[in-house]
C-alpha cells in the first residue's frame, strides 16, 4: 500500500519549530518513505489524500493510562485519593470481567483515536483482552500487566506477565510492545522488584512503574527504607533496564540526577495530579536536565478524558502559573512532550514520534479551516492553546487509515458505546 498526502502543511517535530507550509508525505506500507516541500515526485499511489487547509503531524503519544478505567468515568469524583481508591475504585475494579476490560479498552481507543492519539501506554489487568482490542482497532500500544508485590497473587502476576510477553511482545503486526508493570514502590517491596527485574533482564523488556506520586508514598517509603522512592529503585537495581516512571511528582535534586543518569523516561500527568491534588511535578527542571518527560492522561476516572491535546494545554498553563513565569514550557516544548519526547520516554524514539523517512507511519491530519484556528501567526500556539480533539480529521497508524473525515474505519463506535453503557448499568446494580 502506497499513500500520498499532498498540498498539506507539515509539522515533522524533528526540530522544535520546523514547519513545511505546503508539502507532501509518502507512506509505503507501514513506514514513512518521503517528507518534503512543494510537489511530490511522480509515482504510482494506491491512495492520494489532498491536504488543503490541513496539517499533518506525528500522532499523539499517551505515556500513561489505564484504558479500561473509562468504565469508571464519573463514578467517583472529588474525593481524597485513598478514600477514592478504597471505597470506590478498587471494589468496582474487582467486578470487572475480561469482557468488561475488552469493551472498556475499546471505548478508550475510540476516544483516543478520535482525539489524535496513535500510541498509548497501559497498565491494567486481563491484558490479553486489552491486546485483543489493540490488535482489532489498529492502534499502537505499550502494555503492562499491573503487578502487586504484596499479597497472595504476586507470583501469579509474574507468571502471567511472562506468558503475556511470550504471547504479545511484538504482536499485532509489531504494534504491541510489552513492559513489566510493577505497580509502585509502596505496593512492590524490593525483594519482589528484584524478581521483576530479573524477569525483565531475561526477556529483554522494560519496566513501567508509578513513582513518587503522592506525599503519603514519600512518607511510607522514607519511613520503611530511609530513602526516597527513586533512590530505593536505584538501590534495588530497577534502573538497569529501560524504565518508564509515571508521575515523579515529589522528586528532589538527587532523584532528578538519578533519573538523568539512568535515562529513565518520565510520564507526566498534569490533569490527574491536579484532580487528585497529588502535587506539581518539577517538569521544567527535569526537562532542563535533559530527562525525557512525556505526557499522559492517567485513567479516565482521574482526568476524566483521554484528550492529549488538552493535556498539552493544561501542562503549559500549570507550570507557568506554578512558577509565576509565562515563558516556562512554551507551546513547542509541550507539543514535543506529546510526540517526540513521549516516544523517548517510552524508549521508542527510533520508531515513532516524528515524521521522517524510516519512521512508522503514525500521523494525524488536523483541520485548520476553523474559527478557533484563525488567524495563524503561530501554528503550534494555535494547536496547544486553541486546539480541540474534534479538530483531528484523519488518523493513520502503522500506514493504515483508522479514521477518515472523523469516521472510524476499524471500530463500530455505536456498538462500543452501547456495550459500555450496558456494562456500567450492570456494575452499579450488583
Ligand atoms: Ni496510573
Coordinates of C-alpha atoms and ligand atoms in Angstrom, one line a residue:
X1 CA 0.0 0.0 0.0
X2 CA 1.4 3.4 -1.1
X3 CA -0.3 6.5 0.3
X4 CA 0.4 10.1 -0.8
X5 CA -0.6 13.2 1.2
X6 CA -0.1 16.3 -0.8
X7 CA -0.8 20.1 -0.6
X8 CA -0.5 19.8 3.1
X9 CA 1.1 21.7 5.9
X10 CA 3.7 19.6 7.7
X11 CA 4.8 19.7 11.3
X12 CA 7.5 17.0 11.4
X13 CA 8.5 17.5 15.1
X14 CA 12.1 16.7 14.2
X15 CA 13.3 20.0 15.4
X16 CA 11.2 22.3 17.6
X17 CA 9.8 24.9 15.3
X18 CA 10.3 23.5 11.7
X19 CA 7.1 23.8 9.6
X20 CA 6.7 22.9 5.9
X21 CA 3.9 25.3 4.8
X22 CA 3.0 23.2 1.7
X23 CA 4.5 19.8 1.0
X24 CA 3.9 16.1 0.8
X25 CA 4.3 12.8 2.8
X26 CA 4.7 9.4 1.2
X27 CA 3.9 6.2 3.1
X28 CA 4.9 2.8 1.8
X29 CA 3.2 0.0 3.8
X30 CA 3.9 0.7 7.5
X31 CA 6.7 3.3 7.0
X32 CA 7.2 6.9 6.0
X33 CA 9.5 7.0 2.9
X34 CA 9.5 10.7 2.0
X35 CA 8.7 14.1 3.5
X36 CA 9.3 17.2 1.6
X37 CA 8.2 20.7 0.5
X38 CA 6.4 21.5 -2.8
X39 CA 5.1 18.9 -5.2
X40 CA 5.6 15.2 -4.7
X41 CA 7.7 13.2 -7.1
X42 CA 5.7 11.4 -9.9
X43 CA 4.7 7.9 -9.0
X44 CA 2.0 5.3 -8.5
X45 CA -0.1 5.6 -5.4
X46 CA -2.9 3.5 -4.1
X47 CA -4.4 6.5 -2.2
X48 CA -3.9 10.2 -2.7
X49 CA -5.2 12.5 0.0
X50 CA -5.4 16.2 -0.7
X51 CA -4.4 18.1 2.5
X52 CA -5.6 21.6 1.6
X53 CA -6.3 23.5 4.8
X54 CA -5.0 20.6 6.8
X55 CA -1.9 20.0 8.9
X56 CA -0.2 16.6 9.3
X57 CA 1.8 15.9 12.4
X58 CA 3.0 12.8 14.3
X59 CA 0.3 11.0 16.2
X60 CA 0.0 11.9 19.9
X61 CA 1.6 9.6 22.4
X62 CA -0.1 8.9 25.7
X63 CA 2.6 7.7 28.1
X64 CA 0.4 6.8 31.0
X65 CA -3.2 5.5 31.2
X66 CA -5.3 2.6 32.5
X67 CA -7.5 2.4 29.4
X68 CA -10.5 0.3 30.7
X69 CA -11.0 2.8 33.5
X70 CA -13.2 4.6 31.0
X71 CA -15.8 2.3 32.5
X72 CA -15.4 4.2 35.9
X73 CA -15.6 7.6 34.3
X74 CA -17.7 9.9 36.6
X75 CA -18.4 7.0 39.0
X76 CA -16.4 8.7 41.8
X77 CA -15.0 12.2 41.8
X78 CA -13.9 14.9 44.2
X79 CA -12.8 12.5 46.9
X80 CA -9.4 12.2 48.8
X81 CA -7.1 9.7 47.0
X82 CA -7.2 6.8 49.5
X83 CA -11.0 7.1 50.1
X84 CA -11.5 7.3 46.3
X85 CA -9.4 4.1 45.8
X86 CA -10.5 2.1 48.7
X87 CA -14.2 2.8 48.8
X88 CA -14.9 3.3 45.2
X89 CA -12.4 2.3 42.5
X90 CA -10.9 -0.9 43.9
X91 CA -14.3 -2.5 44.8
X92 CA -15.6 -1.7 41.3
X93 CA -12.4 -3.0 39.6
X94 CA -12.9 -6.3 41.4
X95 CA -16.1 -6.7 39.5
X96 CA -14.7 -6.1 36.0
X97 CA -14.6 -9.3 33.9
X98 CA -12.4 -9.9 30.9
X99 CA -15.2 -8.9 28.6
X100 CA -15.6 -5.6 30.5
X101 CA -11.9 -4.9 30.1
X102 CA -12.1 -5.5 26.4
X103 CA -15.1 -3.1 25.9
X104 CA -13.7 -0.5 28.3
X105 CA -10.4 -0.6 26.4
X106 CA -12.3 -0.3 23.1
X107 CA -14.1 2.8 24.5
X108 CA -10.7 4.3 25.4
X109 CA -9.3 3.5 22.0
X110 CA -12.3 5.0 20.3
X111 CA -11.9 8.2 22.3
X112 CA -8.1 8.2 21.8
X113 CA -8.2 7.8 18.0
X114 CA -10.9 10.5 17.8
X115 CA -8.6 12.9 19.7
X116 CA -5.4 12.1 17.7
X117 CA -3.6 9.6 19.9
X118 CA -1.8 6.9 18.0
X119 CA 0.1 5.2 20.8
X120 CA -1.0 4.6 24.3
X121 CA 0.7 3.1 27.4
X122 CA -1.5 0.8 29.5
X123 CA -1.1 -0.8 32.9
X124 CA -4.1 -2.9 33.9
X125 CA -5.3 -6.5 34.2
X126 CA -6.9 -9.1 31.8
X127 CA -4.2 -7.8 29.4
X128 CA -4.9 -10.4 26.8
X129 CA -8.2 -8.7 26.2
X130 CA -6.5 -5.3 26.0
X131 CA -4.1 -6.7 23.4
X132 CA -7.1 -8.1 21.5
X133 CA -8.6 -4.6 21.4
X134 CA -5.3 -3.1 20.3
X135 CA -5.0 -5.7 17.5
X136 CA -8.5 -5.2 16.2
X137 CA -8.6 -1.4 16.4
X138 CA -5.2 -0.9 14.7
X139 CA -3.8 1.4 17.4
X140 CA -0.2 1.1 18.7
X141 CA 0.4 0.3 22.4
X142 CA 2.9 -0.3 25.2
X143 CA 1.2 -2.8 27.5
X144 CA 1.9 -3.9 31.1
X145 CA 0.1 -6.3 33.3
X146 CA -0.2 -4.4 36.6
X147 CA 1.6 -6.4 39.4
X148 CA 1.1 -6.0 43.2
X149 CA 4.0 -7.5 45.1
X150 CA 2.3 -7.7 48.5
X151 CA -0.5 -10.2 48.7
X152 CA -1.2 -13.8 47.6
X153 CA -1.2 -13.3 43.8
X154 CA 2.3 -11.8 43.4
X155 CA 3.8 -15.0 41.9
X156 CA 0.8 -15.5 39.7
X157 CA 1.3 -11.9 38.4
X158 CA 4.9 -12.7 37.5
X159 CA 3.9 -15.9 35.7
X160 CA 1.1 -14.2 33.8
X161 CA 3.5 -11.4 32.8
X162 CA 6.0 -13.9 31.5
X163 CA 3.2 -15.5 29.5
X164 CA 2.0 -12.2 28.2
X165 CA 5.5 -11.3 26.9
X166 CA 5.6 -14.7 25.1
X167 CA 2.2 -14.2 23.6
X168 CA 2.2 -10.5 22.7
X169 CA 5.7 -8.9 22.6
X170 CA 5.8 -7.6 19.0
X171 CA 2.2 -8.7 18.5
X172 CA -0.5 -7.0 16.4
X173 CA 2.0 -6.8 13.4
X174 CA 4.6 -5.2 15.7
X175 CA 2.3 -2.6 17.2
X176 CA 2.5 -4.0 20.7
X177 CA 5.5 -3.5 23.0
X178 CA 5.3 -5.2 26.3
X179 CA 6.8 -3.8 29.5
X180 CA 6.6 -5.3 33.0
X181 CA 4.3 -3.3 35.3
X182 CA 5.1 -3.5 39.0
X183 CA 2.5 -1.0 40.3
X184 CA 4.6 1.2 42.6
X185 CA 7.4 1.0 45.3
X186 CA 4.8 1.0 48.1
X187 CA 3.0 -2.0 46.6
X188 CA 6.1 -3.8 45.4
X189 CA 8.8 -4.3 48.0
X190 CA 12.5 -4.5 47.0
X191 CA 12.6 -8.4 47.1
X192 CA 9.7 -8.5 44.7
X193 CA 11.1 -5.8 42.4
X194 CA 14.3 -7.9 42.2
X195 CA 12.2 -10.8 40.8
X196 CA 10.6 -8.4 38.3
X197 CA 14.0 -7.1 37.3
X198 CA 15.4 -10.5 36.6
X199 CA 12.4 -11.4 34.5
X200 CA 12.9 -8.1 32.6
X201 CA 16.6 -8.9 32.0
X202 CA 15.8 -12.4 31.0
X203 CA 13.1 -11.4 28.5
X204 CA 14.6 -8.1 27.3
X205 CA 11.7 -5.9 28.2
X206 CA 11.5 -2.6 30.1
X207 CA 9.6 -1.7 33.3
X208 CA 6.7 0.7 33.7
X209 CA 6.1 1.8 37.3
X210 CA 4.3 4.6 39.3
X211 CA 6.9 6.6 41.2
X212 CA 6.6 9.3 43.8
X213 CA 3.0 10.2 43.0
X214 CA 1.9 11.4 46.5
X215 CA 3.3 12.7 49.7
X216 CA 1.9 9.7 51.5
X217 CA 4.1 7.5 49.3
X218 CA 7.1 9.6 50.2
X219 CA 6.4 9.2 53.9
X220 CA 5.8 5.5 53.7
X221 CA 9.0 4.7 51.7
X222 CA 11.1 7.1 53.7
X223 CA 9.8 5.5 56.9
X224 CA 10.4 2.0 55.8
X225 CA 13.7 2.4 53.9
X226 CA 15.1 5.7 54.9
X227 CA 15.3 7.0 51.4
X228 CA 13.2 8.4 48.5
X229 CA 11.3 6.1 46.1
X230 CA 13.6 7.0 43.3
X231 CA 16.7 6.2 45.4
X232 CA 15.1 2.9 46.5
X233 CA 14.5 1.9 42.9
X234 CA 18.1 2.7 42.1
X235 CA 19.4 0.7 45.0
X236 CA 17.2 -2.2 44.0
X237 CA 18.7 -2.2 40.5
X238 CA 15.4 -1.5 38.7
X239 CA 17.0 1.3 36.5
X240 CA 19.4 -1.3 35.0
X241 CA 16.7 -1.9 32.3
X242 CA 14.8 0.7 30.3
X243 CA 12.2 2.3 32.7
X244 CA 9.2 4.4 32.3
X245 CA 8.4 6.2 35.6
X246 CA 4.9 7.6 35.9
X247 CA 4.2 10.8 37.8
X248 CA 7.6 11.6 39.6
X249 CA 5.7 14.4 41.4
X250 CA 7.7 14.5 44.5
X251 CA 11.3 14.3 43.4
X252 CA 14.3 16.3 44.7
X253 CA 17.6 17.2 43.1
X254 CA 19.2 13.9 43.9
X255 CA 16.3 12.0 42.5
X256 CA 16.4 14.0 39.3
X257 CA 20.2 13.3 39.0
X258 CA 19.4 9.6 39.3
X259 CA 16.6 9.7 36.7
X260 CA 19.0 11.5 34.3
X261 CA 22.0 9.2 34.9
X262 CA 20.0 6.1 34.0
X263 CA 18.0 7.6 31.2
X264 CA 14.7 6.9 32.9
X265 CA 11.6 8.1 30.9
X266 CA 9.0 10.1 32.9
X267 CA 5.3 10.2 32.3
X268 CA 3.8 13.5 33.5
X269 CA 0.1 13.5 34.1
X270 CA -0.9 17.1 34.9
X271 CA -4.6 16.8 34.9
X272 CA -4.7 13.7 37.1
X273 CA -2.2 15.2 39.5
X274 CA -4.3 18.3 39.8
X275 CA -7.6 16.5 40.1
X276 CA -6.3 14.2 42.9
X277 CA -4.4 17.1 44.4
X278 CA -1.2 15.0 44.3
X279 CA 1.1 17.9 43.7
X280 CA 3.1 19.5 40.8
X281 CA 6.0 17.6 39.3
X282 CA 9.1 19.7 38.7
X283 CA 8.8 19.2 34.9
X284 CA 10.7 22.4 33.8
X285 CA 13.7 21.2 36.0
X286 CA 13.6 17.7 34.6
X287 CA 13.4 18.9 31.0
X288 CA 16.4 21.3 31.7
X289 CA 18.4 18.2 32.8
X290 CA 17.5 16.5 29.5
X291 CA 15.2 13.9 31.0
X292 CA 12.6 12.5 28.5
X293 CA 9.3 13.7 30.0
X294 CA 6.3 12.6 28.1
X295 CA 2.6 13.4 28.8
X296 CA -0.1 11.1 30.0
X297 CA -3.7 11.4 30.9
X298 CA -3.8 8.6 33.5
X299 CA -7.0 6.7 33.8
X300 CA -10.3 8.3 32.8
X301 CA -11.6 8.2 36.3
X302 CA -9.0 10.7 37.5
X303 CA -8.9 13.1 34.5
X304 CA -11.7 12.5 33.2
X305 CA -10.9 12.2 29.5
X306 CA -8.1 10.9 27.3
X307 CA -7.7 14.1 25.3
X308 CA -3.9 14.6 24.8
X309 CA -4.2 18.0 23.0
X310 CA -6.0 19.3 26.1
X311 CA -3.3 17.7 28.3
X312 CA -0.6 19.8 26.5
X313 CA -2.5 23.0 27.3
X314 CA -3.0 22.0 30.9
X315 CA 0.6 21.2 31.2
X316 CA 1.8 24.5 29.8
X317 CA -0.6 26.5 31.9
X318 CA 0.0 24.6 35.1
X319 CA 3.8 25.1 35.0
X320 CA 3.5 28.8 34.0
X321 CA 1.3 29.7 36.9
X322 CA 3.2 27.4 39.3
X323 CA 6.5 29.2 38.5
X324 CA 4.8 32.6 38.0
X325 CA 6.7 32.7 34.8
X326 CA 4.9 32.8 31.4
X327 CA 8.0 31.8 29.5
X328 CA 8.2 28.4 31.1
X329 CA 7.2 25.4 28.9
X330 CA 6.4 27.2 25.6
X331 CA 3.9 25.6 23.2
X332 CA 6.5 23.8 21.1
X333 CA 8.0 22.1 24.1
X334 CA 4.7 20.7 25.5
X335 CA 3.9 19.6 22.0
X336 CA 7.2 17.7 21.8
X337 CA 6.3 16.1 25.2
X338 CA 3.1 14.7 23.5
X339 CA 5.1 13.4 20.5
X340 CA 8.9 13.0 20.1
X341 CA 9.8 13.3 23.7
X342 CA 6.9 11.0 24.7
X343 CA 8.4 8.4 22.2
X344 CA 11.8 8.8 24.0
X345 CA 10.1 8.3 27.4
X346 CA 8.8 5.0 26.1
X347 CA 12.3 4.1 24.7
X348 CA 10.7 4.0 21.2
X349 CA 12.3 7.2 19.8
X350 CA 13.8 5.4 16.8
X351 CA 10.4 4.3 15.7
X352 CA 7.7 6.9 16.5
X353 CA 7.2 10.5 17.5
X354 CA 8.2 12.4 14.3
X355 CA 7.6 12.5 10.6
X356 CA 10.8 11.4 9.0
X357 CA 11.7 8.7 6.4
X358 CA 12.2 5.4 8.2
X359 CA 9.8 6.1 11.0
X360 CA 6.5 4.3 11.4
X361 CA 3.6 5.9 9.6
X362 CA 1.7 7.1 12.6
X363 CA 0.3 10.6 11.9
X364 CA -2.8 12.7 12.3
X365 CA -4.4 15.3 10.0
X366 CA -5.8 18.3 11.6
X367 CA -8.5 20.6 10.1
X368 CA -7.1 24.2 10.2
X369 CA -10.1 25.7 8.4
X370 CA -11.9 26.7 11.6
X371 CA -12.7 29.9 13.5
X372 CA -10.5 29.0 16.6
X373 CA -7.5 28.3 14.3
X374 CA -7.8 31.7 12.6
X375 CA -5.6 33.7 12.0
X376 CA -2.5 31.7 12.1
X377 CA 0.5 33.7 13.1
X378 CA 1.8 30.7 15.1
X379 CA 0.6 27.2 14.2
X380 CA 2.0 25.5 17.2
X381 CA 0.5 28.1 19.6
X382 CA -2.9 27.6 17.9
X383 CA -2.7 23.8 18.4
X384 CA -1.7 23.9 22.0
X385 CA -3.7 26.9 23.2
X386 CA -6.8 26.7 21.0
X387 CA -6.8 23.2 19.5
X388 CA -9.6 20.7 20.2
X389 CA -9.8 16.9 19.9
X390 CA -12.6 17.4 17.3
X391 CA -10.0 19.2 15.0
X392 CA -8.5 15.8 14.3
X393 CA -9.9 14.8 11.0
X394 CA -7.9 11.7 9.8
X395 CA -5.7 9.3 11.7
X396 CA -3.1 6.9 10.2
X397 CA -1.4 4.3 12.3
X398 CA 1.3 1.9 11.0
X399 CA 0.3 3.0 7.5
X400 CA -3.4 2.2 7.9
X401 CA -6.1 4.8 7.8
X402 CA -8.1 4.1 11.0
X403 CA -10.1 7.3 10.9
X404 CA -11.0 9.4 7.8
X405 CA -13.1 12.6 7.9
X406 CA -13.9 11.7 11.5
X407 CA -15.4 8.4 10.6
X408 CA -13.7 5.4 12.4
X409 CA -12.7 2.7 10.0
X410 CA -11.8 -0.2 12.3
X411 CA -14.2 0.4 15.2
X412 CA -18.0 0.2 15.4
X413 CA -18.4 3.2 17.6
X414 CA -22.2 2.8 18.2
X415 CA -21.7 -0.7 19.3
X416 CA -18.8 0.2 21.7
X417 CA -20.8 3.0 23.3
X418 CA -23.9 0.7 23.7
X419 CA -21.8 -2.2 25.2
X420 CA -20.2 0.2 27.7
X421 CA -23.5 1.7 28.8
X422 CA -24.8 -1.8 29.4
X423 CA -21.7 -2.8 31.4
X424 CA -22.0 0.4 33.5
X425 CA -25.6 -0.4 34.3
X426 CA -24.7 -3.9 35.4
X427 CA -21.8 -2.6 37.5
X428 CA -23.9 -0.3 39.7
X429 CA -26.7 -2.8 40.0
X430 CA -24.7 -5.6 41.7
Ligands
LIG1 NI1 -1.6 5.4 37.0

